[in-house]
Amino acid sequence: MASRRVYLETFGCQMNELDSELVSGQLRALGYSFTRERDEADVILYNTCSVREHAEQKVWSRLGEDKARKLARPAMVVGVLGCMAERDGTDLIRRMPVVDVMCGPGELDKLPALLDNAVRTRESLLADAQRNAEEPEQPEQTRDEPGVDSGNGSSPVASGFSGSSEFFLKRSARQVALQGNASRRSSTLAAAADTLEMLDLSRSVSPDDHTGSAYVRITRGCNKFCTYCVVPFTRGAEVHRPPRHIVDECKRLADSGVVEVTLLGQTVNHYRFEHGAAVTVGGVAQPQKGRSYTGGHRRDPFSGDKTTTFADLLAMIHEEVPQIQRLRFVTSYPRDFGDDVLAVIREHPRICRYLHVPAQSGSNAVLARMNRGYTVEEYLEFLDRARAALHQPEIGRPLTVAGDIIVGFPGETEPDHEATKALLERARYKNSFIFKYSPRPGTVAFDKLADDVPDEVKRRRNNELLALQLRISETVSAEFVGQTLDVFVQGVSRREEKKAIKASRYQGIALTVNGRAAAPDVEAPVVDAAGVQMSARTEGDVIVFFDAPGGSSPDDLIGRIVRVRIDSSTPLALHGRFEP
Ligand code: 5AD
Ligand code: SF4
């Protein structure tokens, strides 16, 4: 059988990007191939995000479009993976029976089995409909599936085969794996049966699969229950991976040429693994539900011989995998960021001086309603502490900080909004992600707090914060002009990608470069890259554009750290010259 072609589209955060990479590796190993065209796909998968309604709407519209595809190709399988699957449960299939497979983020190791079943189910539904169409004298009433809208009730037979396609467009193969509340069941039992760890452990690592940079998960889930956030419900309780697994994964990635690793966790700095409580199943150490942090520790209270703290983990990776020239981590939770971590970052040259620490608001009243667990003063004290330890522009190692803000949270007043502006001024983020509050069903804020800031007020405040952040970013950026920086080359710039689509000259580049193995079989032609604009990042995650020197091909530069002299800046990027 020809290999099944998969179209996989990812929405949302870095954790989803990593999940998609792991899922792709697993499916590829099982003989699936990948396509960038939905029209060519036998299997369409969306790895979804539920953090804001807007992200979900995009997926609904994709699914709407897929109805026509399924009419044309009824054997096709459509799957919804990730947070939307977990949040909506089987209601999603009821609303959109074009969906055959639902797989929550905690169940992705089961995806191959679900797909297999779904493909077979669709094939037999199809064969059944075909048989019925061919034998009209013996119509067989097709049973309605519980909860699935089977349309106007007409028999597939009555309307012939093309009509039956429409009929069973409304019939889902219904292959579902969701955690439900299992992820919050008794800690040791749930942790003992952590099959998702096998997905991370079986990660296929090959030089063809990356362009020098990789994500590595250290912590999954979240225990914070900020009142606006769906993550604790969709990704479950905070679970920490065994440090050996993490370090070994970093080593394998480094052996395949990765030089930049970003450690991932929703609250990444909560990482802690207590070896005395470790559970082993079938010879494999299992991820562990950590004891919760209860408040503002300067040093992990459980640190010691029997515990690998976040600071210990950073030091271990730095020491044991020296090929990794850049080690970074996202996203940090501001309250529990210890001095021990700051000291480790300061002492280890290959740990990036970059923090992503969302504040969410500059008003204490709003932070309290968000259940963030810190005050503005505590947040700013942390930033001061981090800068005192890590901001050393005089040795070429400034600390850059990025943040997140939610604007228009329930009850946000004009003085609250002014307080957020003041926080932005004080925090001096190199950039911040500013989101309009989006009420999410199932969260405390949705149930208990009226979404009472009118949309036009949200929009106005959002624009004011964006404009202010742009001014701040501009001054942060300008400080780099005149410096020569080490930058990690990620790919050709967007400008070049756009050109590539228009002109065929760089088509090979566009396909192999930024598209993270989306089309891994396409070889880039070696071209002289002179003048091709490359996109790179500083240690502090600031974007740098520079023109590739003559005589090189983009593939010579991508995935490498090179020196660039910065000539000019814009609020969100630097422009410079390659220094040989
Ligand atoms: N509405 C708007 N923004 C949200 N975020 C999380 N939940 C919501 C919501 N319901 C933002 C937070 C978080 C980022 C990932 O998304 O700022 O840090
Ligand atoms: Fe959501 Fe808060 Fe957890 Fe971040 S810390 S994932 S905002 S609940």
JSON list of N, CA and C and ligand atoms in Angstrom, two decimals, residues 51-52 228-230 358 360 404-406 433 435-440, ligand 1:
[
{"chain": "A", "resi": 51, "resn": "VAL", "atom": "N", "xyz": [-6.16, 28.40, 24.29]},
{"chain": "A", "resi": 51, "resn": "VAL", "atom": "CA", "xyz": [-5.87, 29.47, 25.24]},
{"chain": "A", "resi": 51, "resn": "VAL", "atom": "C", "xyz": [-6.77, 30.68, 25.01]},
{"chain": "A", "resi": 52, "resn": "ARG", "atom": "N", "xyz": [-6.99, 31.00, 23.74]},
{"chain": "A", "resi": 52, "resn": "ARG", "atom": "CA", "xyz": [-7.92, 32.09, 23.42]},
{"chain": "A", "resi": 52, "resn": "ARG", "atom": "C", "xyz": [-8.92, 31.60, 22.39]},
{"chain": "A", "resi": 228, "resn": "TYR", "atom": "N", "xyz": [-8.05, 32.67, 34.49]},
{"chain": "A", "resi": 228, "resn": "TYR", "atom": "CA", "xyz": [-8.45, 32.83, 33.08]},
{"chain": "A", "resi": 228, "resn": "TYR", "atom": "C", "xyz": [-8.01, 31.66, 32.20]},
{"chain": "A", "resi": 229, "resn": "CYS", "atom": "N", "xyz": [-7.24, 30.71, 32.73]},
{"chain": "A", "resi": 229, "resn": "CYS", "atom": "CA", "xyz": [-6.43, 29.84, 31.87]},
{"chain": "A", "resi": 229, "resn": "CYS", "atom": "C", "xyz": [-6.94, 28.40, 31.78]},
{"chain": "A", "resi": 230, "resn": "VAL", "atom": "N", "xyz": [-6.96, 27.88, 30.57]},
{"chain": "A", "resi": 230, "resn": "VAL", "atom": "CA", "xyz": [-7.42, 26.50, 30.36]},
{"chain": "A", "resi": 230, "resn": "VAL", "atom": "C", "xyz": [-6.32, 25.44, 30.54]},
{"chain": "A", "resi": 358, "resn": "PRO", "atom": "N", "xyz": [5.99, 36.17, 32.29]},
{"chain": "A", "resi": 358, "resn": "PRO", "atom": "CA", "xyz": [4.77, 36.97, 32.16]},
{"chain": "A", "resi": 358, "resn": "PRO", "atom": "C", "xyz": [4.37, 37.63, 33.48]},
{"chain": "A", "resi": 360, "resn": "GLN", "atom": "N", "xyz": [1.34, 39.60, 33.35]},
{"chain": "A", "resi": 360, "resn": "GLN", "atom": "CA", "xyz": [-0.11, 39.56, 33.06]},
{"chain": "A", "resi": 360, "resn": "GLN", "atom": "C", "xyz": [-0.84, 40.86, 33.37]},
{"chain": "A", "resi": 404, "resn": "ASP", "atom": "N", "xyz": [4.26, 38.75, 29.13]},
{"chain": "A", "resi": 404, "resn": "ASP", "atom": "CA", "xyz": [2.90, 38.64, 28.58]},
{"chain": "A", "resi": 404, "resn": "ASP", "atom": "C", "xyz": [1.99, 39.53, 29.42]},
{"chain": "A", "resi": 405, "resn": "ILE", "atom": "N", "xyz": [1.03, 40.13, 28.76]},
{"chain": "A", "resi": 405, "resn": "ILE", "atom": "CA", "xyz": [0.02, 40.96, 29.45]},
{"chain": "A", "resi": 405, "resn": "ILE", "atom": "C", "xyz": [-1.35, 40.55, 28.93]},
{"chain": "A", "resi": 406, "resn": "ILE", "atom": "N", "xyz": [-2.31, 40.46, 29.85]},
{"chain": "A", "resi": 406, "resn": "ILE", "atom": "CA", "xyz": [-3.71, 40.29, 29.43]},
{"chain": "A", "resi": 406, "resn": "ILE", "atom": "C", "xyz": [-4.41, 41.62, 29.66]},
{"chain": "A", "resi": 433, "resn": "PHE", "atom": "N", "xyz": [4.04, 40.11, 24.78]},
{"chain": "A", "resi": 433, "resn": "PHE", "atom": "CA", "xyz": [2.89, 39.57, 24.07]},
{"chain": "A", "resi": 433, "resn": "PHE", "atom": "C", "xyz": [1.66, 40.09, 24.80]},
{"chain": "A", "resi": 435, "resn": "PHE", "atom": "N", "xyz": [-2.38, 40.37, 25.05]},
{"chain": "A", "resi": 435, "resn": "PHE", "atom": "CA", "xyz": [-3.58, 39.64, 24.60]},
{"chain": "A", "resi": 435, "resn": "PHE", "atom": "C", "xyz": [-4.81, 40.28, 25.19]},
{"chain": "A", "resi": 436, "resn": "LYS", "atom": "N", "xyz": [-5.84, 40.40, 24.36]},
{"chain": "A", "resi": 436, "resn": "LYS", "atom": "CA", "xyz": [-7.12, 40.81, 24.92]},
{"chain": "A", "resi": 436, "resn": "LYS", "atom": "C", "xyz": [-7.72, 39.62, 25.65]},
{"chain": "A", "resi": 437, "resn": "TYR", "atom": "N", "xyz": [-8.29, 39.89, 26.84]},
{"chain": "A", "resi": 437, "resn": "TYR", "atom": "CA", "xyz": [-8.86, 38.79, 27.62]},
{"chain": "A", "resi": 437, "resn": "TYR", "atom": "C", "xyz": [-9.93, 38.05, 26.82]},
{"chain": "A", "resi": 438, "resn": "SER", "atom": "N", "xyz": [-9.85, 36.74, 26.85]},
{"chain": "A", "resi": 438, "resn": "SER", "atom": "CA", "xyz": [-10.80, 35.91, 26.13]},
{"chain": "A", "resi": 438, "resn": "SER", "atom": "C", "xyz": [-11.40, 34.92, 27.15]},
{"chain": "A", "resi": 439, "resn": "PRO", "atom": "N", "xyz": [-12.67, 35.07, 27.47]},
{"chain": "A", "resi": 439, "resn": "PRO", "atom": "CA", "xyz": [-13.27, 34.18, 28.49]},
{"chain": "A", "resi": 439, "resn": "PRO", "atom": "C", "xyz": [-13.29, 32.74, 28.00]},
{"chain": "A", "resi": 440, "resn": "ARG", "atom": "N", "xyz": [-12.78, 31.83, 28.80]},
{"chain": "A", "resi": 440, "resn": "ARG", "atom": "CA", "xyz": [-12.70, 30.42, 28.39]},
{"chain": "A", "resi": 440, "resn": "ARG", "atom": "C", "xyz": [-13.62, 29.57, 29.25]},
{"chain": "B", "resi": 1, "resn": "5AD", "atom": "N1", "xyz": [-7.33, 35.29, 27.50]},
{"chain": "B", "resi": 1, "resn": "5AD", "atom": "C1", "xyz": [-6.29, 36.02, 27.01]},
{"chain": "B", "resi": 1, "resn": "5AD", "atom": "N2", "xyz": [-5.01, 35.64, 27.15]},
{"chain": "B", "resi": 1, "resn": "5AD", "atom": "C2", "xyz": [-4.76, 34.50, 27.80]},
{"chain": "B", "resi": 1, "resn": "5AD", "atom": "N3", "xyz": [-3.59, 33.89, 28.08]},
{"chain": "B", "resi": 1, "resn": "5AD", "atom": "C3", "xyz": [-3.88, 32.74, 28.74]},
{"chain": "B", "resi": 1, "resn": "5AD", "atom": "N4", "xyz": [-5.20, 32.60, 28.89]},
{"chain": "B", "resi": 1, "resn": "5AD", "atom": "C4", "xyz": [-5.77, 33.69, 28.31]},
{"chain": "B", "resi": 1, "resn": "5AD", "atom": "C5", "xyz": [-7.11, 34.13, 28.14]},
{"chain": "B", "resi": 1, "resn": "5AD", "atom": "N5", "xyz": [-8.13, 33.42, 28.61]},
{"chain": "B", "resi": 1, "resn": "5AD", "atom": "C6", "xyz": [-2.28, 34.44, 27.74]},
{"chain": "B", "resi": 1, "resn": "5AD", "atom": "C7", "xyz": [-1.42, 34.67, 28.98]},
{"chain": "B", "resi": 1, "resn": "5AD", "atom": "C8", "xyz": [-0.41, 33.58, 28.89]},
{"chain": "B", "resi": 1, "resn": "5AD", "atom": "C9", "xyz": [-0.30, 33.39, 27.38]},
{"chain": "B", "resi": 1, "resn": "5AD", "atom": "C10", "xyz": [0.27, 32.08, 26.97]},
{"chain": "B", "resi": 1, "resn": "5AD", "atom": "O1", "xyz": [-1.61, 33.51, 26.93]},
{"chain": "B", "resi": 1, "resn": "5AD", "atom": "O2", "xyz": [-0.81, 35.93, 28.86]},
{"chain": "B", "resi": 1, "resn": "5AD", "atom": "O3", "xyz": [0.82, 33.93, 29.47]}
]
